[in-house]
Amino acid sequence: MSKEYIEMIREAASFISDKIERRVPFAGIILGSGLGDLAEKIDNKIIIPYSEIPHFALSTAMGHKGNLIAGELGGKFVVAMQGRFHYYEGYGMDKVTLPVRVMKLLGISYLFVSNAAGGVNKEYRVGDIMVIKDHINLMPNPLIGKNLDQFGPRFPDMTRPYDLAVINIAETIAQKMGIKLHKGVYLAGTGPTYETPAEYSFFRTIGADAVGMSTVPEVIVARHSSIPVFGVSVITNEAFAFADDFVNDGDDVIEAANSAAQKLTTLVTGVIESL
Ligand code: HPA
């Protein structure tokens, strides 16, 4: 499987490389639920629908558009995924993380990841932004199986999953732009169910600040091949005090993410500009 898998990665990379006239993107960006707006801010866009890219899955999740968008952001050439692939959609981890390895072959120097997440830290409010400083993985590890030695080692270090220098830059920029930033731990479960109150409470107890269904697989695969990662969660629901009539609802999550998208765009653009 892994020889074929590497062929798939190469074919996808070569297809994209042709489309972007062999330019080397400075950063890859993966945009989560309701956060695709950042892609609209990219200048001189080259839009490549996932359906055209060999071996890319299709984005079926709500609020995910399904385009790879290349162009300039913050004065640098970037490739952005407007929508990602989730494990809960039924894709294997190989499909979920293939784009990260494709971006590695394209030559990215940084990976930016974003997601919508439930806040289990009681200080967090809907619309807040949390820079991810660490994660807890409760999904299957995407590196299970034969190691792809050409990408990285069998037992990758995970002591610095999110790049400290980039986090510092983001904090400085946020302060300058008046954006309030939390810094916390993101916990990834498989979904697609939202958590029970007992599960949210358990996740808080074990050290999570925010909970979601994505991102960690891509981060693990990026760190396997030593790509520095910057991650941000947009808090779309307060997962600690439930009113009697409260229900978690996907549409509310998308709406909350959309309304915070501008802050995220400003922050990510600022960080890319100053790197
Ligand atoms: N749990 C899991 N995933 C999520 C949540 C949540 O509360 N909110 C947005 N994505």
Coordinates of C-alpha atoms and ligand atoms in Angstrom, one line a residue:
M1 CA 0.0 0.0 0.0
S2 CA 2.7 2.5 0.9
K3 CA 4.4 2.4 -2.5
E4 CA 1.1 3.1 -4.2
Y5 CA 0.3 5.7 -1.5
I6 CA 3.5 7.6 -2.3
E7 CA 2.6 7.4 -6.0
M8 CA -0.7 9.0 -5.1
I9 CA 1.0 11.8 -3.2
R10 CA 3.4 12.4 -6.0
E11 CA 0.6 12.5 -8.6
A12 CA -1.5 15.0 -6.6
A13 CA 1.6 17.2 -6.0
S14 CA 2.6 17.1 -9.6
F15 CA -0.9 18.0 -10.8
I16 CA -1.0 21.0 -8.4
S17 CA 2.5 22.0 -9.2
D18 CA 1.6 22.3 -12.9
K19 CA -1.4 24.4 -12.0
I20 CA 0.6 26.8 -9.9
E21 CA 3.3 27.1 -12.5
R22 CA 5.9 25.3 -10.4
R23 CA 5.9 28.0 -7.7
V24 CA 6.9 26.9 -4.2
P25 CA 4.3 27.9 -1.6
F26 CA 5.6 29.5 1.5
A27 CA 2.7 28.1 3.6
G28 CA -0.1 25.6 3.4
I29 CA -3.3 26.6 5.1
I30 CA -6.2 24.3 6.1
L31 CA -9.4 26.1 6.8
G32 CA -12.0 24.5 9.0
S33 CA -15.8 24.7 9.3
G34 CA -17.1 28.2 8.5
L35 CA -13.6 29.6 8.1
G36 CA -13.3 29.4 4.3
D37 CA -13.5 33.2 4.1
L38 CA -9.8 33.6 4.6
A39 CA -9.4 32.0 1.2
E40 CA -11.4 34.9 -0.3
K41 CA -8.7 37.3 0.8
I42 CA -6.0 35.6 -1.3
D43 CA -4.9 37.7 -4.2
N44 CA -4.4 36.5 -7.8
K45 CA -6.2 33.3 -7.0
I46 CA -5.8 30.0 -8.8
I47 CA -8.8 27.9 -7.8
I48 CA -8.4 24.1 -8.1
P49 CA -11.5 22.1 -7.1
Y50 CA -10.7 19.0 -5.1
S51 CA -12.7 17.0 -7.7
E52 CA -9.9 17.7 -10.2
I53 CA -7.0 16.8 -8.1
P54 CA -5.9 13.2 -8.4
H55 CA -6.6 11.2 -5.2
F56 CA -8.1 14.1 -3.2
A57 CA -11.3 13.2 -1.4
L58 CA -14.4 15.3 -1.6
S59 CA -15.3 17.6 1.2
T60 CA -18.8 16.5 2.4
A61 CA -18.8 18.3 5.7
M62 CA -21.2 21.3 6.2
G63 CA -19.5 24.7 5.8
H64 CA -16.6 23.2 3.8
K65 CA -16.2 24.3 0.2
G66 CA -13.8 21.8 -1.4
N67 CA -11.3 24.0 -3.3
L68 CA -7.6 24.4 -3.1
I69 CA -6.8 28.0 -3.6
A70 CA -3.3 29.3 -4.4
G71 CA -2.2 32.9 -4.5
E72 CA -0.8 35.7 -2.4
L73 CA -1.6 36.3 1.2
G74 CA 0.4 38.7 3.5
G75 CA 2.8 39.2 0.6
K76 CA 3.6 35.5 0.3
F77 CA 2.6 32.7 -2.1
V78 CA 0.3 30.2 -0.2
V79 CA -1.9 27.3 -0.9
A80 CA -5.1 27.1 1.1
M81 CA -7.6 24.3 1.5
Q82 CA -11.1 25.7 1.7
G83 CA -12.5 22.7 3.5
R84 CA -10.8 19.6 4.9
F85 CA -11.5 15.9 5.0
H86 CA -12.7 14.4 8.3
Y87 CA -12.4 10.9 9.7
Y88 CA -16.1 11.0 10.6
E89 CA -16.9 11.4 6.9
G90 CA -15.7 7.8 6.6
Y91 CA -12.4 8.6 5.0
G92 CA -9.4 6.6 6.2
M93 CA -6.5 8.6 7.9
D94 CA -4.5 8.1 4.6
K95 CA -7.2 10.2 2.8
V96 CA -7.6 12.7 5.6
T97 CA -3.9 13.5 5.7
L98 CA -2.9 13.1 2.1
P99 CA -3.0 16.9 1.4
V100 CA -0.4 17.5 4.1
R101 CA 2.1 15.2 2.4
V102 CA 1.2 16.7 -0.9
M103 CA 2.0 20.2 0.5
K104 CA 5.2 18.8 1.9
L105 CA 6.2 17.8 -1.6
L106 CA 5.2 21.2 -2.9
G107 CA 7.8 22.6 -0.5
I108 CA 5.7 24.5 2.2
S109 CA 7.8 26.0 5.0
Y110 CA 4.8 26.3 7.4
L111 CA 1.4 24.7 7.9
F112 CA -1.5 26.8 9.3
V113 CA -4.5 24.9 10.6
S114 CA -7.8 26.1 11.8
N115 CA -11.0 24.6 13.2
A116 CA -14.3 25.3 14.9
A117 CA -14.3 23.9 18.4
G118 CA -16.3 23.7 21.6
G119 CA -14.9 25.6 24.5
V120 CA -14.6 23.5 27.7
N121 CA -12.5 26.2 29.5
K122 CA -15.1 28.2 31.4
E123 CA -13.2 31.5 30.5
Y124 CA -14.0 30.9 26.8
R125 CA -16.9 32.6 25.0
V126 CA -18.5 32.0 21.6
G127 CA -16.5 33.8 18.9
D128 CA -13.2 33.8 20.9
I129 CA -10.0 32.6 19.2
M130 CA -7.7 30.1 20.8
V131 CA -4.1 29.6 19.6
I132 CA -3.4 25.9 20.0
K133 CA -0.4 25.3 22.2
D134 CA -0.7 21.5 22.5
H135 CA -3.2 18.8 21.7
I136 CA -4.6 15.5 23.1
N137 CA -5.3 13.0 20.4
L138 CA -8.2 10.7 20.9
M139 CA -8.5 9.7 17.3
P140 CA -6.6 6.9 15.6
N141 CA -3.0 7.9 14.9
P142 CA -2.6 8.6 11.2
L143 CA 1.0 7.3 11.3
I144 CA -0.2 3.7 12.2
G145 CA 1.1 1.3 9.5
K146 CA 4.3 1.0 7.6
N147 CA 6.4 4.2 8.2
L148 CA 7.0 6.4 5.2
D149 CA 10.7 6.8 5.8
Q150 CA 11.2 9.4 3.2
F151 CA 8.9 11.7 5.1
G152 CA 10.1 11.1 8.7
P153 CA 11.0 8.7 11.5
R154 CA 9.0 5.7 12.8
F155 CA 8.6 7.4 16.3
P156 CA 8.3 11.1 15.7
D157 CA 8.9 13.5 18.6
M158 CA 5.7 15.4 19.7
T159 CA 7.1 17.6 22.5
R160 CA 6.7 20.7 20.3
P161 CA 3.7 20.1 18.2
Y162 CA 3.0 23.8 17.7
D163 CA 5.8 26.2 16.8
L164 CA 6.7 28.4 19.7
A165 CA 8.2 31.2 17.6
V166 CA 5.1 31.5 15.5
I167 CA 2.9 31.5 18.6
N168 CA 5.0 34.4 19.9
I169 CA 4.6 36.3 16.7
A170 CA 0.8 35.7 16.7
E171 CA 0.5 37.0 20.3
T172 CA 2.4 40.2 19.4
I173 CA 0.2 40.8 16.3
A174 CA -3.0 40.1 18.2
Q175 CA -2.0 42.6 20.8
K176 CA -1.2 45.2 18.2
M177 CA -4.5 44.6 16.4
G178 CA -6.6 44.4 19.5
I179 CA -7.6 40.8 19.1
K180 CA -8.1 38.9 22.3
L181 CA -6.3 35.5 22.1
H182 CA -6.5 32.5 24.4
K183 CA -3.8 29.9 24.3
G184 CA -4.8 26.4 25.1
V185 CA -5.0 22.6 24.5
Y186 CA -7.1 21.2 21.7
L187 CA -8.6 17.8 22.1
A188 CA -9.6 15.8 19.0
G189 CA -12.2 13.1 19.1
T190 CA -13.7 11.2 16.1
G191 CA -17.1 12.7 16.2
P192 CA -19.6 12.9 14.5
T193 CA -21.6 13.1 17.8
Y194 CA -21.0 16.2 19.8
E195 CA -20.0 15.3 23.4
T196 CA -22.3 14.5 26.3
P197 CA -22.0 16.8 29.3
A198 CA -20.1 14.1 31.1
E199 CA -17.6 13.8 28.2
Y200 CA -17.1 17.6 28.0
S201 CA -16.4 17.6 31.8
F202 CA -14.0 14.7 31.5
F203 CA -12.1 16.4 28.7
R204 CA -11.8 19.5 30.8
T205 CA -10.5 17.4 33.7
I206 CA -7.8 15.8 31.5
G207 CA -6.5 19.2 30.4
A208 CA -8.4 20.2 27.3
D209 CA -9.5 23.8 26.7
A210 CA -11.3 23.2 23.4
V211 CA -12.8 20.1 21.8
G212 CA -13.2 19.3 18.1
M213 CA -13.2 16.6 15.4
S214 CA -10.3 17.5 13.2
T215 CA -6.8 19.1 12.9
V216 CA -4.8 16.7 15.0
P217 CA -4.3 14.1 12.2
E218 CA -3.0 16.8 9.9
V219 CA -0.7 18.2 12.6
I220 CA 0.7 14.7 13.4
V221 CA 1.5 14.1 9.7
A222 CA 3.0 17.6 9.3
R223 CA 5.2 17.1 12.4
H224 CA 6.3 13.7 11.1
S225 CA 7.9 15.5 8.2
S226 CA 9.2 18.4 10.4
I227 CA 6.8 21.1 9.1
P228 CA 6.4 23.8 11.7
V229 CA 2.7 24.2 12.6
F230 CA 0.5 27.1 13.7
G231 CA -3.0 26.2 14.8
V232 CA -6.1 28.2 15.8
S233 CA -9.5 27.2 17.1
V234 CA -12.5 29.4 16.8
I235 CA -14.8 28.8 19.8
T236 CA -18.3 28.1 18.4
N237 CA -20.1 26.8 21.5
E238 CA -19.6 27.1 25.3
A239 CA -19.5 23.5 26.4
F240 CA -19.7 23.8 30.1
A241 CA -23.0 25.3 31.4
F242 CA -26.0 23.8 29.6
A243 CA -29.4 25.6 29.9
D244 CA -32.3 23.2 30.0
D245 CA -33.3 23.9 26.5
F246 CA -29.8 23.8 25.0
V247 CA -28.8 21.6 22.1
N248 CA -25.6 21.5 20.1
D249 CA -26.4 22.3 16.5
G250 CA -24.2 22.2 13.5
D251 CA -25.8 25.3 11.9
D252 CA -25.1 27.4 15.0
V253 CA -21.5 26.2 14.9
I254 CA -21.0 27.3 11.3
E255 CA -22.7 30.7 12.1
A256 CA -20.4 31.3 15.1
A257 CA -17.4 30.4 13.0
N258 CA -18.4 32.7 10.2
S259 CA -18.8 35.6 12.5
A260 CA -15.3 35.1 14.0
A261 CA -13.7 34.4 10.6
Q262 CA -12.6 38.0 10.1
K263 CA -10.4 38.0 13.3
L264 CA -8.9 34.8 12.2
T265 CA -8.1 36.1 8.7
T266 CA -6.5 39.2 10.2
L267 CA -4.4 37.2 12.5
V268 CA -3.2 34.6 10.0
T269 CA -2.5 37.2 7.4
G270 CA -0.5 39.2 9.9
V271 CA 1.5 36.2 11.0
I272 CA 2.3 35.2 7.4
E273 CA 3.4 38.7 6.6
S274 CA 5.9 38.8 9.5
L275 CA 7.4 35.4 9.0
Ligands
HPA1 N1 -17.4 19.2 20.0 C1 -16.8 18.7 19.0 N2 -16.5 19.4 17.9 C2 -17.0 20.6 17.8 C3 -17.6 21.3 18.8 C4 -17.9 20.5 20.0 O1 -18.5 21.0 21.0 N3 -17.9 22.5 18.4 C5 -17.4 22.7 17.2 N4 -16.9 21.5 16.8

